[in-house]
N, C-alpha and C. Protein backbone atom coordinates (compact mmCIF):
# COMPACT_ATOMS: atom_id res chain seq x y z
N GLN A 1 93.77 89.25 120.65
CA GLN A 1 93.28 90.51 121.13
C GLN A 1 94.18 91.25 121.50
N VAL A 2 95.35 92.43 120.98
CA VAL A 2 95.71 93.65 120.82
C VAL A 2 95.34 94.68 121.67
N HIS A 3 96.20 94.98 123.10
CA HIS A 3 95.32 96.23 123.25
C HIS A 3 96.56 97.77 122.67
N LEU A 4 95.65 98.52 122.41
CA LEU A 4 96.94 99.53 121.84
C LEU A 4 96.89 100.64 122.53
N VAL A 5 98.45 101.65 122.98
CA VAL A 5 97.85 103.13 123.83
C VAL A 5 98.61 103.91 122.80
N GLU A 6 98.76 104.65 122.24
CA GLU A 6 99.42 105.39 121.75
C GLU A 6 100.14 107.07 123.09
N SER A 7 100.77 107.69 122.44
CA SER A 7 101.53 109.01 123.38
C SER A 7 102.30 109.49 122.42
N GLY A 8 102.20 110.92 122.82
CA GLY A 8 103.72 111.37 122.00
C GLY A 8 102.73 112.66 121.22
N GLY A 9 101.57 113.31 120.66
CA GLY A 9 100.94 113.96 120.33
C GLY A 9 101.36 115.15 120.99
N ASP A 10 101.19 116.48 119.72
CA ASP A 10 101.93 117.93 119.88
C ASP A 10 101.54 118.94 119.44
N SER A 11 101.85 120.26 120.20
CA SER A 11 101.26 120.97 118.99
C SER A 11 102.28 121.39 117.98
N VAL A 12 102.90 121.84 116.54
CA VAL A 12 104.48 121.93 116.24
C VAL A 12 103.74 122.59 115.86
N GLN A 13 105.12 123.55 115.26
CA GLN A 13 104.96 124.71 113.41
C GLN A 13 105.61 123.71 112.43
N PRO A 14 104.53 124.34 110.94
CA PRO A 14 105.13 123.53 110.41
C PRO A 14 106.40 123.53 110.11
N GLY A 15 107.41 122.36 109.33
CA GLY A 15 109.02 121.71 108.99
C GLY A 15 109.43 121.07 110.57
N GLY A 16 108.87 121.09 111.65
CA GLY A 16 108.94 121.16 112.52
C GLY A 16 108.92 119.22 113.12
N SER A 17 108.92 118.40 113.98
CA SER A 17 109.12 116.96 113.66
C SER A 17 108.94 116.06 114.67
N LEU A 18 108.61 115.49 115.58
CA LEU A 18 107.57 114.19 115.85
C LEU A 18 107.58 113.60 115.39
N THR A 19 107.51 112.94 117.19
CA THR A 19 107.83 111.26 117.12
C THR A 19 106.47 110.72 118.11
N LEU A 20 105.87 110.18 117.67
CA LEU A 20 104.62 109.12 118.15
C LEU A 20 104.73 107.72 118.49
N PHE A 21 104.80 107.33 119.78
CA PHE A 21 104.55 105.71 119.78
C PHE A 21 103.13 105.11 120.81
N CYS A 22 103.06 104.27 120.22
CA CYS A 22 102.71 102.74 120.35
C CYS A 22 103.05 101.98 121.68
N ALA A 23 102.13 101.25 122.59
CA ALA A 23 102.87 99.97 122.67
C ALA A 23 101.44 98.91 123.25
N ALA A 24 101.95 98.24 123.51
CA ALA A 24 100.50 97.22 122.66
C ALA A 24 100.50 96.39 123.50
N SER A 25 99.69 95.34 124.31
CA SER A 25 99.69 95.06 125.63
C SER A 25 98.38 93.91 124.94
N GLY A 26 98.63 92.82 125.51
CA GLY A 26 97.27 91.59 125.62
C GLY A 26 98.40 90.04 124.72
N ASP A 27 97.81 90.03 123.66
CA ASP A 27 99.01 89.27 123.20
C ASP A 27 99.81 89.67 122.36
N SER A 28 100.54 88.96 121.55
CA SER A 28 102.13 89.81 120.86
C SER A 28 101.33 89.83 119.65
N ALA A 29 101.86 91.52 119.26
CA ALA A 29 102.10 92.52 118.52
C ALA A 29 102.59 91.31 116.92
N SER A 30 103.66 90.60 117.85
CA SER A 30 104.54 90.31 116.09
C SER A 30 104.11 90.01 115.22
N GLY A 31 102.95 88.52 115.47
CA GLY A 31 102.29 88.60 114.14
C GLY A 31 101.02 89.46 113.68
N TYR A 32 101.12 90.48 114.22
CA TYR A 32 100.31 91.31 113.75
C TYR A 32 101.13 92.05 112.20
N CYS A 33 100.16 92.43 111.23
CA CYS A 33 100.14 93.89 110.87
C CYS A 33 99.72 95.57 111.46
N LEU A 34 101.12 96.16 112.34
CA LEU A 34 101.00 97.12 112.51
C LEU A 34 100.93 99.11 111.72
N ALA A 35 100.01 99.37 112.30
CA ALA A 35 99.31 100.65 111.53
C ALA A 35 99.23 101.97 112.01
N TRP A 36 99.98 103.27 111.28
CA TRP A 36 98.92 103.90 111.64
C TRP A 36 97.76 104.84 110.49
N SER A 37 97.47 105.77 111.28
CA SER A 37 96.04 106.35 110.62
C SER A 37 95.55 108.04 111.57
N ARG A 38 95.57 108.07 110.83
CA ARG A 38 94.96 109.94 110.97
C ARG A 38 93.44 110.12 110.59
N GLN A 39 92.84 111.04 111.65
CA GLN A 39 91.49 111.43 111.09
C GLN A 39 91.72 112.49 111.30
N ALA A 40 91.17 113.82 110.58
CA ALA A 40 91.43 114.98 110.68
C ALA A 40 89.95 115.64 110.84
N PRO A 41 90.15 116.78 111.40
CA PRO A 41 88.34 117.70 111.57
C PRO A 41 87.94 117.39 110.36
N GLY A 42 86.56 117.08 110.21
CA GLY A 42 85.82 116.76 108.82
C GLY A 42 85.54 116.16 107.90
N LYS A 43 86.50 115.00 108.39
CA LYS A 43 87.30 114.40 106.60
C LYS A 43 87.35 112.55 107.53
N GLU A 44 86.77 112.27 106.92
CA GLU A 44 86.93 110.02 106.95
C GLU A 44 88.09 109.81 107.77
N ARG A 45 88.48 108.56 108.31
CA ARG A 45 89.56 108.33 109.63
C ARG A 45 90.64 108.29 107.50
N GLU A 46 92.14 108.03 107.69
CA GLU A 46 92.72 107.26 106.27
C GLU A 46 93.89 107.14 106.81
N GLY A 47 94.01 105.68 106.41
CA GLY A 47 95.76 104.75 106.70
C GLY A 47 96.88 106.08 106.08
N VAL A 48 97.67 106.05 107.06
CA VAL A 48 99.01 106.64 106.51
C VAL A 48 100.46 105.53 106.86
N ALA A 49 100.57 104.55 106.93
CA ALA A 49 101.93 103.39 107.21
C ALA A 49 101.70 102.65 107.85
N VAL A 50 101.55 101.61 107.43
CA VAL A 50 101.67 99.85 107.71
C VAL A 50 103.07 99.47 107.93
N ILE A 51 102.80 98.70 109.17
CA ILE A 51 104.44 97.68 109.01
C ILE A 51 104.04 96.31 108.73
N SER A 52 104.65 95.81 107.68
CA SER A 52 104.10 93.99 108.39
C SER A 52 105.14 92.87 109.77
N PRO A 53 104.83 92.47 109.98
CA PRO A 53 105.26 91.16 110.94
C PRO A 53 106.52 91.00 110.47
N GLY A 54 107.29 91.00 109.16
CA GLY A 54 108.23 90.92 108.62
C GLY A 54 109.23 91.63 108.88
N GLY A 55 108.46 93.64 109.05
CA GLY A 55 109.08 94.58 109.26
C GLY A 55 108.98 95.14 107.61
N TYR A 56 107.95 94.41 106.35
CA TYR A 56 107.81 95.62 105.51
C TYR A 56 107.20 96.58 106.04
N THR A 57 107.81 97.72 105.01
CA THR A 57 106.96 99.23 105.54
C THR A 57 106.19 100.06 103.58
N TYR A 58 104.95 100.86 104.43
CA TYR A 58 103.73 101.15 103.24
C TYR A 58 103.68 101.88 104.23
N TYR A 59 103.25 102.76 102.39
CA TYR A 59 103.32 104.55 102.88
C TYR A 59 102.50 105.10 101.96
N ASP A 60 101.52 105.69 102.13
CA ASP A 60 100.53 106.77 101.68
C ASP A 60 100.85 107.86 100.81
N ASP A 61 101.07 108.10 100.09
CA ASP A 61 101.75 109.17 99.31
C ASP A 61 102.07 110.19 99.73
N SER A 62 101.36 110.80 100.95
CA SER A 62 101.46 111.86 101.02
C SER A 62 102.96 112.52 102.75
N VAL A 63 102.42 111.26 102.70
CA VAL A 63 104.19 111.59 103.43
C VAL A 63 105.11 110.31 102.91
N LYS A 64 105.11 110.45 101.86
CA LYS A 64 106.46 109.41 101.80
C LYS A 64 107.96 110.11 101.76
N GLY A 65 108.82 109.67 102.59
CA GLY A 65 109.68 110.37 102.50
C GLY A 65 109.80 111.72 103.56
N ARG A 66 108.88 111.89 104.75
CA ARG A 66 108.54 112.35 105.64
C ARG A 66 108.03 111.55 106.57
N PHE A 67 107.29 110.32 106.77
CA PHE A 67 107.20 110.10 108.10
C PHE A 67 108.05 108.98 107.54
N THR A 68 108.17 107.79 108.91
CA THR A 68 108.51 106.44 108.83
C THR A 68 108.41 105.71 110.19
N ILE A 69 107.39 104.78 110.02
CA ILE A 69 106.96 103.49 110.44
C ILE A 69 108.00 102.42 111.10
N SER A 70 108.36 102.01 112.41
CA SER A 70 108.99 100.64 113.12
C SER A 70 108.52 100.17 113.94
N ARG A 71 108.84 99.23 113.75
CA ARG A 71 108.31 98.25 115.75
C ARG A 71 109.28 98.35 116.13
N ASN A 72 109.75 97.45 116.99
CA ASN A 72 109.97 96.98 118.29
C ASN A 72 109.67 95.41 118.40
N TYR A 73 109.72 94.34 118.25
CA TYR A 73 109.79 93.36 118.27
C TYR A 73 109.83 92.73 119.79
N GLY A 74 110.42 93.14 120.62
CA GLY A 74 111.22 92.91 121.94
C GLY A 74 110.14 93.34 122.81
N GLU A 75 109.77 95.09 122.72
CA GLU A 75 109.63 95.72 123.08
C GLU A 75 107.88 95.56 123.45
N ASN A 76 107.21 95.37 122.14
CA ASN A 76 105.75 94.65 121.59
C ASN A 76 105.36 96.81 121.61
N THR A 77 106.20 97.40 120.63
CA THR A 77 105.57 98.41 120.52
C THR A 77 105.97 99.70 118.91
N LEU A 78 105.35 100.55 118.70
CA LEU A 78 105.23 101.43 117.36
C LEU A 78 105.51 102.72 117.81
N THR A 79 106.81 103.19 116.57
CA THR A 79 106.80 103.61 116.66
C THR A 79 106.54 104.66 115.07
N LEU A 80 106.01 105.89 115.16
CA LEU A 80 106.03 106.41 113.83
C LEU A 80 106.88 108.27 114.45
N GLN A 81 108.06 108.43 113.25
CA GLN A 81 109.02 109.81 113.04
C GLN A 81 108.13 110.34 112.26
N MET A 82 107.92 111.52 112.20
CA MET A 82 107.20 112.55 111.50
C MET A 82 107.80 113.82 111.28
N ASN A 83 108.43 113.60 109.86
CA ASN A 83 110.04 114.90 109.82
C ASN A 83 108.63 116.43 109.24
N ASP A 84 109.23 117.12 108.52
CA ASP A 84 108.68 118.02 107.53
C ASP A 84 106.64 118.10 107.67
N LEU A 85 106.72 117.98 109.29
CA LEU A 85 105.46 118.18 109.37
C LEU A 85 104.72 119.21 107.82
N LYS A 86 103.30 119.88 108.49
CA LYS A 86 103.40 120.37 106.87
C LYS A 86 101.20 120.01 107.92
N PRO A 87 100.51 121.44 107.85
CA PRO A 87 99.22 122.00 107.91
C PRO A 87 98.16 120.69 107.81
N ASP A 88 98.47 120.20 106.78
CA ASP A 88 97.89 119.02 106.86
C ASP A 88 97.91 118.35 107.08
N ASP A 89 99.16 117.95 107.56
CA ASP A 89 99.12 116.98 108.75
C ASP A 89 98.18 116.93 110.06
N THR A 90 98.03 117.85 109.96
CA THR A 90 97.11 117.36 111.56
C THR A 90 95.68 117.00 111.96
N GLY A 91 95.37 116.27 112.76
CA GLY A 91 94.94 115.38 113.07
C GLY A 91 94.78 114.42 114.22
N VAL A 92 93.68 113.73 114.47
CA VAL A 92 94.00 112.50 115.45
C VAL A 92 94.55 111.30 115.66
N TYR A 93 95.92 110.80 115.67
CA TYR A 93 96.43 109.37 115.18
C TYR A 93 96.32 108.80 116.11
N HIS A 94 95.53 107.18 115.60
CA HIS A 94 95.18 106.22 115.92
C HIS A 94 96.02 104.63 115.77
N CYS A 95 97.26 104.52 116.02
CA CYS A 95 97.45 103.20 116.40
C CYS A 95 96.50 102.13 116.03
N ALA A 96 96.58 101.08 115.24
CA ALA A 96 95.97 99.87 114.74
C ALA A 96 97.00 98.43 114.03
N ALA A 97 95.94 97.45 115.18
CA ALA A 97 96.46 95.98 114.46
C ALA A 97 95.79 94.78 113.94
N ASP A 98 96.68 94.39 113.13
CA ASP A 98 95.45 93.53 112.64
C ASP A 98 95.95 92.22 112.08
N ARG A 99 95.92 90.64 112.79
CA ARG A 99 96.22 90.32 111.85
C ARG A 99 96.84 89.54 111.07
N GLU A 100 95.28 89.57 109.89
CA GLU A 100 94.77 90.31 108.50
C GLU A 100 95.50 90.72 107.39
N CYS A 101 96.23 92.04 108.29
CA CYS A 101 96.49 92.83 107.57
C CYS A 101 95.94 93.14 106.43
N GLY A 102 94.63 93.49 107.18
CA GLY A 102 93.39 94.46 106.36
C GLY A 102 92.90 93.48 104.93
N GLY A 103 93.44 92.39 104.89
CA GLY A 103 92.54 91.08 104.32
C GLY A 103 93.46 91.58 103.18
N ARG A 104 94.37 92.33 102.66
CA ARG A 104 95.37 92.31 101.54
C ARG A 104 96.45 91.51 101.04
N TRP A 105 97.73 91.25 100.46
CA TRP A 105 98.54 91.02 100.78
C TRP A 105 99.77 91.14 99.26
N PRO A 106 100.71 92.65 98.98
CA PRO A 106 100.90 92.83 100.07
C PRO A 106 99.77 93.71 100.96
N PRO A 107 100.11 94.40 102.26
CA PRO A 107 99.01 95.23 103.07
C PRO A 107 98.09 96.44 102.00
N VAL A 108 97.44 97.00 101.51
CA VAL A 108 97.62 98.31 101.26
C VAL A 108 97.67 98.88 102.47
N VAL A 109 98.33 100.08 102.01
CA VAL A 109 97.63 101.91 103.26
C VAL A 109 96.12 102.40 103.24
N ALA A 110 95.28 101.79 102.27
CA ALA A 110 94.18 102.39 102.01
C ALA A 110 93.19 100.96 103.75
N ASP A 111 93.20 99.95 103.74
CA ASP A 111 92.59 98.70 104.22
C ASP A 111 93.27 98.97 105.27
N VAL A 112 93.77 100.39 106.19
CA VAL A 112 94.22 100.42 107.44
C VAL A 112 93.01 100.67 108.69
N VAL A 113 91.85 101.18 107.62
CA VAL A 113 89.88 100.84 107.95
C VAL A 113 89.86 100.21 108.28
N ARG A 114 89.80 99.00 107.64
CA ARG A 114 89.41 97.88 108.43
C ARG A 114 89.99 97.46 109.89
N TYR A 115 90.80 97.47 110.17
CA TYR A 115 92.19 97.24 110.96
C TYR A 115 90.55 96.79 111.82
N GLY A 116 91.52 95.60 113.16
CA GLY A 116 90.20 95.20 114.09
C GLY A 116 90.53 95.97 115.48
N SER A 117 92.30 96.24 115.24
CA SER A 117 92.22 96.87 116.85
C SER A 117 92.38 97.95 116.97
N TRP A 118 92.39 99.31 118.06
CA TRP A 118 91.65 100.20 117.89
C TRP A 118 92.83 100.75 119.33
N GLY A 119 93.82 102.25 119.71
CA GLY A 119 93.96 102.78 119.86
C GLY A 119 93.32 103.55 120.16
N GLN A 120 93.86 104.22 121.42
CA GLN A 120 92.30 105.23 121.91
C GLN A 120 92.65 107.40 121.18
N GLY A 121 93.73 107.16 120.06
CA GLY A 121 94.03 107.90 119.86
C GLY A 121 95.29 109.32 120.50
N THR A 122 95.72 109.63 119.67
CA THR A 122 96.52 110.89 120.21
C THR A 122 96.42 111.73 119.08
N GLN A 123 96.37 113.38 119.85
CA GLN A 123 96.09 114.64 118.15
C GLN A 123 97.61 114.54 117.74
N VAL A 124 97.16 115.09 116.45
CA VAL A 124 98.61 116.56 116.40
C VAL A 124 98.13 118.05 115.83
N THR A 125 98.63 118.98 116.07
CA THR A 125 98.55 119.55 114.51
C THR A 125 99.46 120.72 115.27
N VAL A 126 99.45 120.71 113.26
CA VAL A 126 100.85 121.79 112.58
C VAL A 126 100.38 122.91 112.31
N SER A 127 100.31 124.06 113.35
CA SER A 127 100.28 124.81 113.10
C SER A 127 101.11 126.31 113.13
N SER A 128 101.27 127.57 112.77
CA SER A 128 102.51 128.61 112.70
C SER A 128 101.71 129.94 113.49
């Protein structure tokens, strides 16, 4: 079992940048798919980005070209670099881990909502 703790959420203006961090403990996360999801007010949780155990990355169309997911195997950490932020990016961001990568290969970003381990979330607000 992997225990996940997020940090880095903040309030930023449209067009700004923010970096989210997720620290994993317990089992080594090296064999897991790691991912970020977000939940906007009044909406369902949705997958944002996935990184496979081998380092391949997958993104929701809404963030392609703006967000970058990365992982550090030695430090057991996950990062989400977010650029050109928009008001629609507002929400609670959770990191997630799953040894089965949501059950499909290659991983599907929409399957993140079925991942087995979750952090408590960190708030991102994009507003002028």
